[in-house]
CSV table of C-alpha atoms and ligand atoms in Angstrom, one decimal:
chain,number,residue,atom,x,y,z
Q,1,UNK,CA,1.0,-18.5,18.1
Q,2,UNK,CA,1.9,-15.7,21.1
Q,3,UNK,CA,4.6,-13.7,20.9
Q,4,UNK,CA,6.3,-15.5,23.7
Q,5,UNK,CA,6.0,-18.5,22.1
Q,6,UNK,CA,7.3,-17.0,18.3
Q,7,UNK,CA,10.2,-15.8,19.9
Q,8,UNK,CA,11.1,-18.8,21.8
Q,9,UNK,CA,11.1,-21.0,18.8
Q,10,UNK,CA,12.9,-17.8,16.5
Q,11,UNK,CA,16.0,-17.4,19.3
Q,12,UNK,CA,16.3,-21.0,20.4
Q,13,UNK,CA,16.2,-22.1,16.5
Q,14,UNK,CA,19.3,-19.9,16.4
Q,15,UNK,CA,21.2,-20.9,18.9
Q,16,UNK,CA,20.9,-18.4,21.5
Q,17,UNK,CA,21.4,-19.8,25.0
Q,18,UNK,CA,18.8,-20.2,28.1
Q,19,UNK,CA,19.7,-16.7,29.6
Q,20,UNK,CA,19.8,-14.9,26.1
Q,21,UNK,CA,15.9,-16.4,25.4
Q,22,UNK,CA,14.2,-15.5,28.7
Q,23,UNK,CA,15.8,-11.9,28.1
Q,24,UNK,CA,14.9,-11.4,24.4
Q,25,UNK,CA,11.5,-13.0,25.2
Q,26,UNK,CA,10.8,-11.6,28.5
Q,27,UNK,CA,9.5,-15.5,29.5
Q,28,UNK,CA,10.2,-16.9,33.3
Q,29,UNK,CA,12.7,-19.9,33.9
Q,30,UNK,CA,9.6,-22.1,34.6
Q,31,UNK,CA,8.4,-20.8,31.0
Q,32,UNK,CA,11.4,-21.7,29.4
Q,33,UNK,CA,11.3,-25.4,30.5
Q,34,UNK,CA,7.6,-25.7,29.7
Q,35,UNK,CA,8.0,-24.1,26.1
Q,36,UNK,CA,11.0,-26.6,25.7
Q,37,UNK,CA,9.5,-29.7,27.0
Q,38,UNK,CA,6.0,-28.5,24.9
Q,39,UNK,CA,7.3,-27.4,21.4
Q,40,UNK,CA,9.9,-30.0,21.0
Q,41,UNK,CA,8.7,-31.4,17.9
Q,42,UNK,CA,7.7,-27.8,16.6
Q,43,UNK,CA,11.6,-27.1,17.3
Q,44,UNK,CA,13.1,-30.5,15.8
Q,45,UNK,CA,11.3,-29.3,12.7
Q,46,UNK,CA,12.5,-25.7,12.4
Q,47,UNK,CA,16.2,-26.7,13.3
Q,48,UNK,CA,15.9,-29.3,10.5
Q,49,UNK,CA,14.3,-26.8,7.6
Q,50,UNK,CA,16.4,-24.0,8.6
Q,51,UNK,CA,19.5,-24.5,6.8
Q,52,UNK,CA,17.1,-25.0,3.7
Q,53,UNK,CA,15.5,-21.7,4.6
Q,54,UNK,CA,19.0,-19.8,3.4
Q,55,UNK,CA,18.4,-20.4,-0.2
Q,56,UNK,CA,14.3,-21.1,-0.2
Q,57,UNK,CA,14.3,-18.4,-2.6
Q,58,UNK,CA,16.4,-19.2,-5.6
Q,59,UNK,CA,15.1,-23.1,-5.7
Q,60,UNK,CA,11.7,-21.8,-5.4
Q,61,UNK,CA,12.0,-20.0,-9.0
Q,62,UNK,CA,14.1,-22.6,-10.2
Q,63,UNK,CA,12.2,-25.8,-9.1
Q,64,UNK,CA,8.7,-24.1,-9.9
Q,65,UNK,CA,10.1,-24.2,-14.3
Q,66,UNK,CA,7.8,-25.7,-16.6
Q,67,UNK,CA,11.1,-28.5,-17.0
Q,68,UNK,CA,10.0,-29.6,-13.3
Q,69,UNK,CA,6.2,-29.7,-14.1
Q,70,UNK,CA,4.8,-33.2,-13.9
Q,71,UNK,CA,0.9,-33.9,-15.0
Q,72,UNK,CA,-1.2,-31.7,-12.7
Q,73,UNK,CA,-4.0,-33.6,-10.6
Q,74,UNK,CA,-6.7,-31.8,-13.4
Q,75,UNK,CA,-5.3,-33.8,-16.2
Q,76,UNK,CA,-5.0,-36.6,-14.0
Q,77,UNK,CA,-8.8,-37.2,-13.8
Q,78,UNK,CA,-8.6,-35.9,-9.8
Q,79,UNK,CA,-11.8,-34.4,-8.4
Q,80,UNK,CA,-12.1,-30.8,-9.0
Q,81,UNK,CA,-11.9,-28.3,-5.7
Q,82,UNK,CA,-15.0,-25.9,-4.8
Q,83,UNK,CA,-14.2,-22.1,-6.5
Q,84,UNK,CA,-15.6,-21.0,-3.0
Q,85,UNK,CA,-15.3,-22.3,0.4
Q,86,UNK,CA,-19.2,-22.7,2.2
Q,87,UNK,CA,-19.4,-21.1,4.9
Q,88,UNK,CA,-22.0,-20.6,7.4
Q,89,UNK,CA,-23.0,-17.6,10.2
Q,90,UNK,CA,-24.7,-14.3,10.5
Q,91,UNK,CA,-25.2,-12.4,7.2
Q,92,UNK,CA,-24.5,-8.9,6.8
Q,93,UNK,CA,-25.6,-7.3,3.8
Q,94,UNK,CA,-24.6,-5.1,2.1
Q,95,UNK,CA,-25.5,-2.6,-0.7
Q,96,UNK,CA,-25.6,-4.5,-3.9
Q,97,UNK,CA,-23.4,-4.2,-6.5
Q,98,UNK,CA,-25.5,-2.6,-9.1
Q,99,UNK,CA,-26.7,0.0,-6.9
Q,100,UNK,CA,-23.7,1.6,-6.1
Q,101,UNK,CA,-23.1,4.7,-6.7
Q,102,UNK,CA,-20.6,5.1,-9.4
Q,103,UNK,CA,-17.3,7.5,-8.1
Q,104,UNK,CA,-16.5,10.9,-10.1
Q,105,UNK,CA,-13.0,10.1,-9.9
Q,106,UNK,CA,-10.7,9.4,-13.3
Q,107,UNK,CA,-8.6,6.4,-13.4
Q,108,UNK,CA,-5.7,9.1,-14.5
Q,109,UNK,CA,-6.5,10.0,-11.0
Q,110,UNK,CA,-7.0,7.3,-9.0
Q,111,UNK,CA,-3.5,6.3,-10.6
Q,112,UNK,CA,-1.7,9.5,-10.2
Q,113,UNK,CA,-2.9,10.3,-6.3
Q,114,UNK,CA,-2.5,6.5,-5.1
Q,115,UNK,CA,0.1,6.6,-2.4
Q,116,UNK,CA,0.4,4.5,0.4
Q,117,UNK,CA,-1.6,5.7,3.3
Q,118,UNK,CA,-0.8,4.8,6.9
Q,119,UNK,CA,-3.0,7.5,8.6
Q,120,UNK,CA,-6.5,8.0,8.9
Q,121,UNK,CA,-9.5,10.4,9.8
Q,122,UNK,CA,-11.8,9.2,12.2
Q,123,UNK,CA,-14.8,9.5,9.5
Q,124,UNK,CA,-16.3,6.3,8.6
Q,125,UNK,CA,-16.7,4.3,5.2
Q,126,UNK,CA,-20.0,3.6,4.6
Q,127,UNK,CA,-21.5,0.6,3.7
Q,128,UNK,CA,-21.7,1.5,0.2
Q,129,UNK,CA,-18.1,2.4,-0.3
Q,130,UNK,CA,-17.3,-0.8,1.6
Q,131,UNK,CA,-19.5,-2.4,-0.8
Q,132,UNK,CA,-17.4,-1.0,-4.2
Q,133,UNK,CA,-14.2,-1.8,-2.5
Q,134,UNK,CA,-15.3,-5.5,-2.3
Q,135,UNK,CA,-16.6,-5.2,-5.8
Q,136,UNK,CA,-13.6,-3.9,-7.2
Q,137,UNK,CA,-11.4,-6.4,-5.6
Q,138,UNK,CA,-13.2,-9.9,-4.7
Q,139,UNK,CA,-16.6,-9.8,-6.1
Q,140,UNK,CA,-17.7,-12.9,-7.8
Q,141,UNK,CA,-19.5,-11.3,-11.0
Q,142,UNK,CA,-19.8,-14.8,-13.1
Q,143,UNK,CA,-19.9,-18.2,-11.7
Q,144,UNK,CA,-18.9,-21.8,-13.2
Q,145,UNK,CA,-20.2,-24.6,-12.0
Q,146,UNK,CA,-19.9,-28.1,-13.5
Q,147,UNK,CA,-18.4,-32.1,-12.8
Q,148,UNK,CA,-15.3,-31.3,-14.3
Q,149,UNK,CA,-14.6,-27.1,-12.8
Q,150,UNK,CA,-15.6,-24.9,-10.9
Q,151,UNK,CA,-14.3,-21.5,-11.2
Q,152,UNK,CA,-15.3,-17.9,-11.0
Q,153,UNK,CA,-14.6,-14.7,-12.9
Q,154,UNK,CA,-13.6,-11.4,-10.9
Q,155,UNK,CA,-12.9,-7.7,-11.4
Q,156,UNK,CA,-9.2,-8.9,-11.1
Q,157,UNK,CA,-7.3,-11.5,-13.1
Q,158,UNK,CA,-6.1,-14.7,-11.8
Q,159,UNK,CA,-4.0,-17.6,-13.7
Q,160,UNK,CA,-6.8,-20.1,-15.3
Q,161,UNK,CA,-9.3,-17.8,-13.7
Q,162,UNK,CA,-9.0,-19.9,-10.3
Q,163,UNK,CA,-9.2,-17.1,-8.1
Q,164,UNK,CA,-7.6,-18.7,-5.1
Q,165,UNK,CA,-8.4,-16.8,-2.5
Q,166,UNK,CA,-10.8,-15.9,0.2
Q,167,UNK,CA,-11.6,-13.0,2.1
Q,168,UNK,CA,-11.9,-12.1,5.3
Q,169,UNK,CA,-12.3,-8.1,6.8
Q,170,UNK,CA,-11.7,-6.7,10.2
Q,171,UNK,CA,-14.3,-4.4,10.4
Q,172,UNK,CA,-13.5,-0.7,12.9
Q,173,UNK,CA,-15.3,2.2,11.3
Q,174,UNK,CA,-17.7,0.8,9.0
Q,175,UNK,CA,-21.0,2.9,9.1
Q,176,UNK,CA,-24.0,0.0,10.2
Q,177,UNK,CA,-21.7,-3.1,10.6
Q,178,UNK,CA,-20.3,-4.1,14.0
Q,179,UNK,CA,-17.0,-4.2,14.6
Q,180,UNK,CA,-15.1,-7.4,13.8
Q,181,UNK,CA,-14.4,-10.1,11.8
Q,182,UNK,CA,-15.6,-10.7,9.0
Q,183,UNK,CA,-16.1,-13.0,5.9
Q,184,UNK,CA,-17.0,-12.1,2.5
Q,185,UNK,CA,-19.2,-14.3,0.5
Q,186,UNK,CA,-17.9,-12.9,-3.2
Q,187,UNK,CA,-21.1,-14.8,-4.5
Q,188,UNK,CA,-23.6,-13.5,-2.4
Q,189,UNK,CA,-22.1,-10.1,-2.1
Q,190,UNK,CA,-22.3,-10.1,1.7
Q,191,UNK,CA,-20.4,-10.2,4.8
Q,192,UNK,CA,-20.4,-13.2,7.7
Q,193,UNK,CA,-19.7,-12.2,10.8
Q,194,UNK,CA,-17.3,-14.5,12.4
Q,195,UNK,CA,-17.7,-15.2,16.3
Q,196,UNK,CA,-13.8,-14.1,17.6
Q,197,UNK,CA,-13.0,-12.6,21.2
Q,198,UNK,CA,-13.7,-9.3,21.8
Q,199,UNK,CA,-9.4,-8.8,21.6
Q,200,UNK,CA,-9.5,-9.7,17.6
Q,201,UNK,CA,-8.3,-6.5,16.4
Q,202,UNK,CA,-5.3,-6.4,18.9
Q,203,UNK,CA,-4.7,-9.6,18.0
Q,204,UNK,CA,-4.8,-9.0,13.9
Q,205,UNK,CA,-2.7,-5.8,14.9
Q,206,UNK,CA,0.0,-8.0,16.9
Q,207,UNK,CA,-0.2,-10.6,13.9
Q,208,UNK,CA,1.1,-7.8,11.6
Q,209,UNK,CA,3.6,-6.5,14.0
Q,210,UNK,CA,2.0,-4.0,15.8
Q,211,UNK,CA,1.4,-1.8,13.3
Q,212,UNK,CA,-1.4,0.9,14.3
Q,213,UNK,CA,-3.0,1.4,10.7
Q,214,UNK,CA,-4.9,-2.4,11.8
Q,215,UNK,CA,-6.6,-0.7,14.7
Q,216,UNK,CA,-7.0,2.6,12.9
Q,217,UNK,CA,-8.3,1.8,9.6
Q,218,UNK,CA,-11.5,1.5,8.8
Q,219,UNK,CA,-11.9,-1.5,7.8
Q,220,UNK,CA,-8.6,-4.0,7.3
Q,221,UNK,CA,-9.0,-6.3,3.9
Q,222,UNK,CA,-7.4,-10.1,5.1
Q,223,UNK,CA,-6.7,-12.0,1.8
Q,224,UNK,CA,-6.3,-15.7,2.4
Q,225,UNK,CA,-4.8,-18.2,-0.3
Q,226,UNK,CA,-6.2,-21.7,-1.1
Q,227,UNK,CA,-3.3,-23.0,-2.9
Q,228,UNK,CA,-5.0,-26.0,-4.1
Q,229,UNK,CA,-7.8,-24.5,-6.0
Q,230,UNK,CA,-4.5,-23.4,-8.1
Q,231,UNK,CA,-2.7,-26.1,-7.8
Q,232,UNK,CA,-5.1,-28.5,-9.2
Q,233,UNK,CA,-4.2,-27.6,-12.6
Q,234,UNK,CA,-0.6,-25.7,-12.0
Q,235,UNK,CA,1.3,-28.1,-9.6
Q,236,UNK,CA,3.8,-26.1,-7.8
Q,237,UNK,CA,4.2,-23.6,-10.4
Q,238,UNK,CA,0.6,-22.1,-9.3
Q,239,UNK,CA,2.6,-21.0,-6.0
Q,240,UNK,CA,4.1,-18.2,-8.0
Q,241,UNK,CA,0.6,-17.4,-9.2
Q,242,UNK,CA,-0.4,-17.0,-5.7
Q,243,UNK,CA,1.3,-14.0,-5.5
Q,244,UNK,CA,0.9,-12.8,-8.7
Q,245,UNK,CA,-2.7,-12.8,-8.5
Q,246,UNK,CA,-2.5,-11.4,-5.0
Q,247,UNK,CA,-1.0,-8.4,-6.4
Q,248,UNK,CA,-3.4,-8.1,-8.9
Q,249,UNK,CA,-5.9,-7.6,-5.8
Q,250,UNK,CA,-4.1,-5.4,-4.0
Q,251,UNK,CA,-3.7,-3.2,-6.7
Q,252,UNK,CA,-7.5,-2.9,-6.9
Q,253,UNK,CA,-7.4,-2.2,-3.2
Q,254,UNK,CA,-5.7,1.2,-4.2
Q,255,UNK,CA,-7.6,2.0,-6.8
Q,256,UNK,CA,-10.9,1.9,-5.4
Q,257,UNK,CA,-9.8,3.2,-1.8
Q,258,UNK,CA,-8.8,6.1,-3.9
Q,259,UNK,CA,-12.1,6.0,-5.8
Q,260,UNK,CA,-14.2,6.8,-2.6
Q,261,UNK,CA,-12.0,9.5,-1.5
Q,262,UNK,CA,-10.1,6.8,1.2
Q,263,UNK,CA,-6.7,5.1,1.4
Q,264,UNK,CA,-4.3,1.9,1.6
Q,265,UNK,CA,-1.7,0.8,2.5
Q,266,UNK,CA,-0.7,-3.1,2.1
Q,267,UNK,CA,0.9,-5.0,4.2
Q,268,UNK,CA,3.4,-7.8,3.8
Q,269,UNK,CA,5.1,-7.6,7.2
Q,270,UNK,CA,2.9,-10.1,9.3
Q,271,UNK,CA,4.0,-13.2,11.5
Q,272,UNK,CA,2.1,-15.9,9.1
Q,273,UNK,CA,1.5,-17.9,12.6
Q,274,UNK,CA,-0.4,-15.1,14.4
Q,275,UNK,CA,-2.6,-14.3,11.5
Q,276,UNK,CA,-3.3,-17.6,10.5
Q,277,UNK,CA,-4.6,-18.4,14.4
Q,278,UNK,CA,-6.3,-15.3,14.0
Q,279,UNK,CA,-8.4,-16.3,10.8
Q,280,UNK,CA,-8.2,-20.6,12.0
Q,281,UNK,CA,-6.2,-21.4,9.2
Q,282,UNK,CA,-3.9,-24.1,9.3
Q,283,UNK,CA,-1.3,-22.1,7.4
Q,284,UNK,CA,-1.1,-25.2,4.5
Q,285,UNK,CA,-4.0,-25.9,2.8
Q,286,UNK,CA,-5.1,-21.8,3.7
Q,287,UNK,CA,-3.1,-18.8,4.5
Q,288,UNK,CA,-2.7,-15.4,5.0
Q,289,UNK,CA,-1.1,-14.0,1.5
Q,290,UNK,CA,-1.6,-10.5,1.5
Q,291,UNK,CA,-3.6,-7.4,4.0
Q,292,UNK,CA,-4.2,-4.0,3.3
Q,293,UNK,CA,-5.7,-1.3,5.9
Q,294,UNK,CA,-8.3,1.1,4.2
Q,295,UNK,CA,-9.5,4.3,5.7
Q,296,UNK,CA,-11.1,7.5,4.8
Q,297,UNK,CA,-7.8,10.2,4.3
Q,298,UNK,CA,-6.8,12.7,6.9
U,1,FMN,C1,4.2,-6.5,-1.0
U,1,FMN,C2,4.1,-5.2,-0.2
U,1,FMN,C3,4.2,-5.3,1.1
U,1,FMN,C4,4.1,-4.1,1.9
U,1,FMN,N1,4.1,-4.2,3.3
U,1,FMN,C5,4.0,-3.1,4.0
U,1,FMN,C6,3.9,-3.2,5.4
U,1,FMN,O1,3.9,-4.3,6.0
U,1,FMN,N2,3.9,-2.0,6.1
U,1,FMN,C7,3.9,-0.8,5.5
U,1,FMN,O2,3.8,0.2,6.2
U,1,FMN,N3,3.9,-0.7,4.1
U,1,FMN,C8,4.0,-1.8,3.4
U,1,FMN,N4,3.9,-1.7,2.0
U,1,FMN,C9,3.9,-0.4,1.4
U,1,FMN,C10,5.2,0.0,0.8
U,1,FMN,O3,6.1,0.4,1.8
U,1,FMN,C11,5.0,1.2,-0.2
U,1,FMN,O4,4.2,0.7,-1.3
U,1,FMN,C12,6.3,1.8,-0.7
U,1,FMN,O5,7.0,2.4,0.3
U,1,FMN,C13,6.1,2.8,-1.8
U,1,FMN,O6,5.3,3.8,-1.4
U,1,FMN,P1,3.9,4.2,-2.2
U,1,FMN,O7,3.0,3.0,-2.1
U,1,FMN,O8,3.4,5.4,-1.4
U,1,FMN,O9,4.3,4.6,-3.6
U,1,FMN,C14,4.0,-2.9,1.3
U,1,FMN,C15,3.9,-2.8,-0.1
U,1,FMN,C16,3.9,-4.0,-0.9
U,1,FMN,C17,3.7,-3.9,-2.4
């Protein structure tokens, strides 16, 4: 979704009249019609959920109780989902895991220096730093594979080891890998390079509201959540997981960033349309949970 588009739907949603939306949203007359004829339905639906959207919140943590928990589609004999979505493209590998180069670096320090860093010097990661970031955070390092689960075990933890999420990485600065988007494959250790217009890190960058550290960093981490692969044995309550385990990874983003002399900063603040178009997500079944830029420090 554009920006035009978002804050059609945001203004009009709210009530604001004809004049007030083509001046907040810098759209023509003709525009206007077209984006009210066009996202009619998109607009029925938002005008219906938004009074729900006040108090989304407080009946999230009180709905999501064990006292609201029916029997989750595991116990009910349903067919387990994949611990890994396949994927298929050009493969970009990258230094295995057990050749890295172990960092000097305490975990006293790591911890104590951590800070979140917006700004970053033009040097490059290289492919072996890029390489222990991705192990520290979303490396598959066992594997599960049977009629009845799937499941793999990470450097993080994740409720019922499920490990519901994918990642994807905009690469900038990355010594020896194109710029772009990427996938990582945390079984195979590698990247997929993922065919996306030549504007896909202005686009990312718009997606999280403009903010520069997309484009400057070297290398932007895109977490995505599968919420079924959580689901399947938490119901609803495995949304609150989600997000539990997503800080769990971010975390780890810190941590090792710091390890190879680099920084982070997450990012929460994204228009969940924009980065789900960005990634081809449809935003239910996967979605944007969680970014974080990385870059070497200035
Ligand atoms: C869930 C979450 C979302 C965040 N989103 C953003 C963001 O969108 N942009 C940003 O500049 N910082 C973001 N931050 C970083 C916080 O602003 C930062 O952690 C906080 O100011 C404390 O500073 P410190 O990390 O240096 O200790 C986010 C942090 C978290 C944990």
């Amino acid at each position: 979704m554009d920006q035009k588009t978002f804050e059609f739907l945001y203004y009009r949603t709210r009530g604001a009249s004809r004049e007030e939306i083509i001046r907040e949203a810098g759209i023509s007359g003709a525009e206007y019609d077209m984006m009210e004829q066009s996202l009619a339905a998109t607009l029925l639906e938002l005008q219906a959920d938004h009074p729900r959207a006040a108090t989304i919140g407080r009946d999230f943590v009180k709905l999501t109780r064990y006292l609201y928990q029916d029997r989750s589609d595991q116990e009910l004999g349903m067919p387990r989902p994949d611990a890994v979505k396949p994927r298929a493209g050009e493969i970009v590998a990258l230094p295995a895991v057990d050749r890295i180069t172990q960092p000097e670096i305490t975990l006293h320090q790591a911890i104590s220096q951590r800070r979140s860093t917006r700004q970053y010097a033009e040097t490059p990661l290289s492919a072996e730093e890029l390489s222990f970031l991705l192990w520290a955070t979303s490396w598959a390092k066992d594997f599960r594979s049977g009629e009845n689960n799937e499941f793999t075990r990470r450097n993080v933890p994740s409720a019922g080891s499920r490990h519901p999420f994918e990642c994807h990485l905009l690469i900038n600065n990355v010594v020896g890998i194109k710029p772009g988007l990427h996938y990582y494959h945390p079984l195979k250790h590698c990247l997929i390079r993922l065919e996306k217009p030549d504007t896909i890190a202005q686009d990312i960058c718009a997606g999280c509201l403009g903010q520069e550290m997309v484009v400057k960093g070297a290398v932007i981490l895109i977490l995505s959540a599968v919420p079924y692969r959580t689901a399947w044995r938490y119901q609803q309550r495995s949304y609150r997981y989600l997000y539990l385990d997503a800080g769990h990874w971010g975390q780890n983003v810190h941590l090792a960033a710091e390890a190879v002399g680099a920084g982070a900063c997450m990012i929460g603040a994204f228009q969940d349309e924009a980065m789900n178009d960005c990634l081809g997500l449809d935003g239910v079944e996967e979605f944007v949970i969680y970014i974080s830029a990385v870059g070497k420090k200035a």
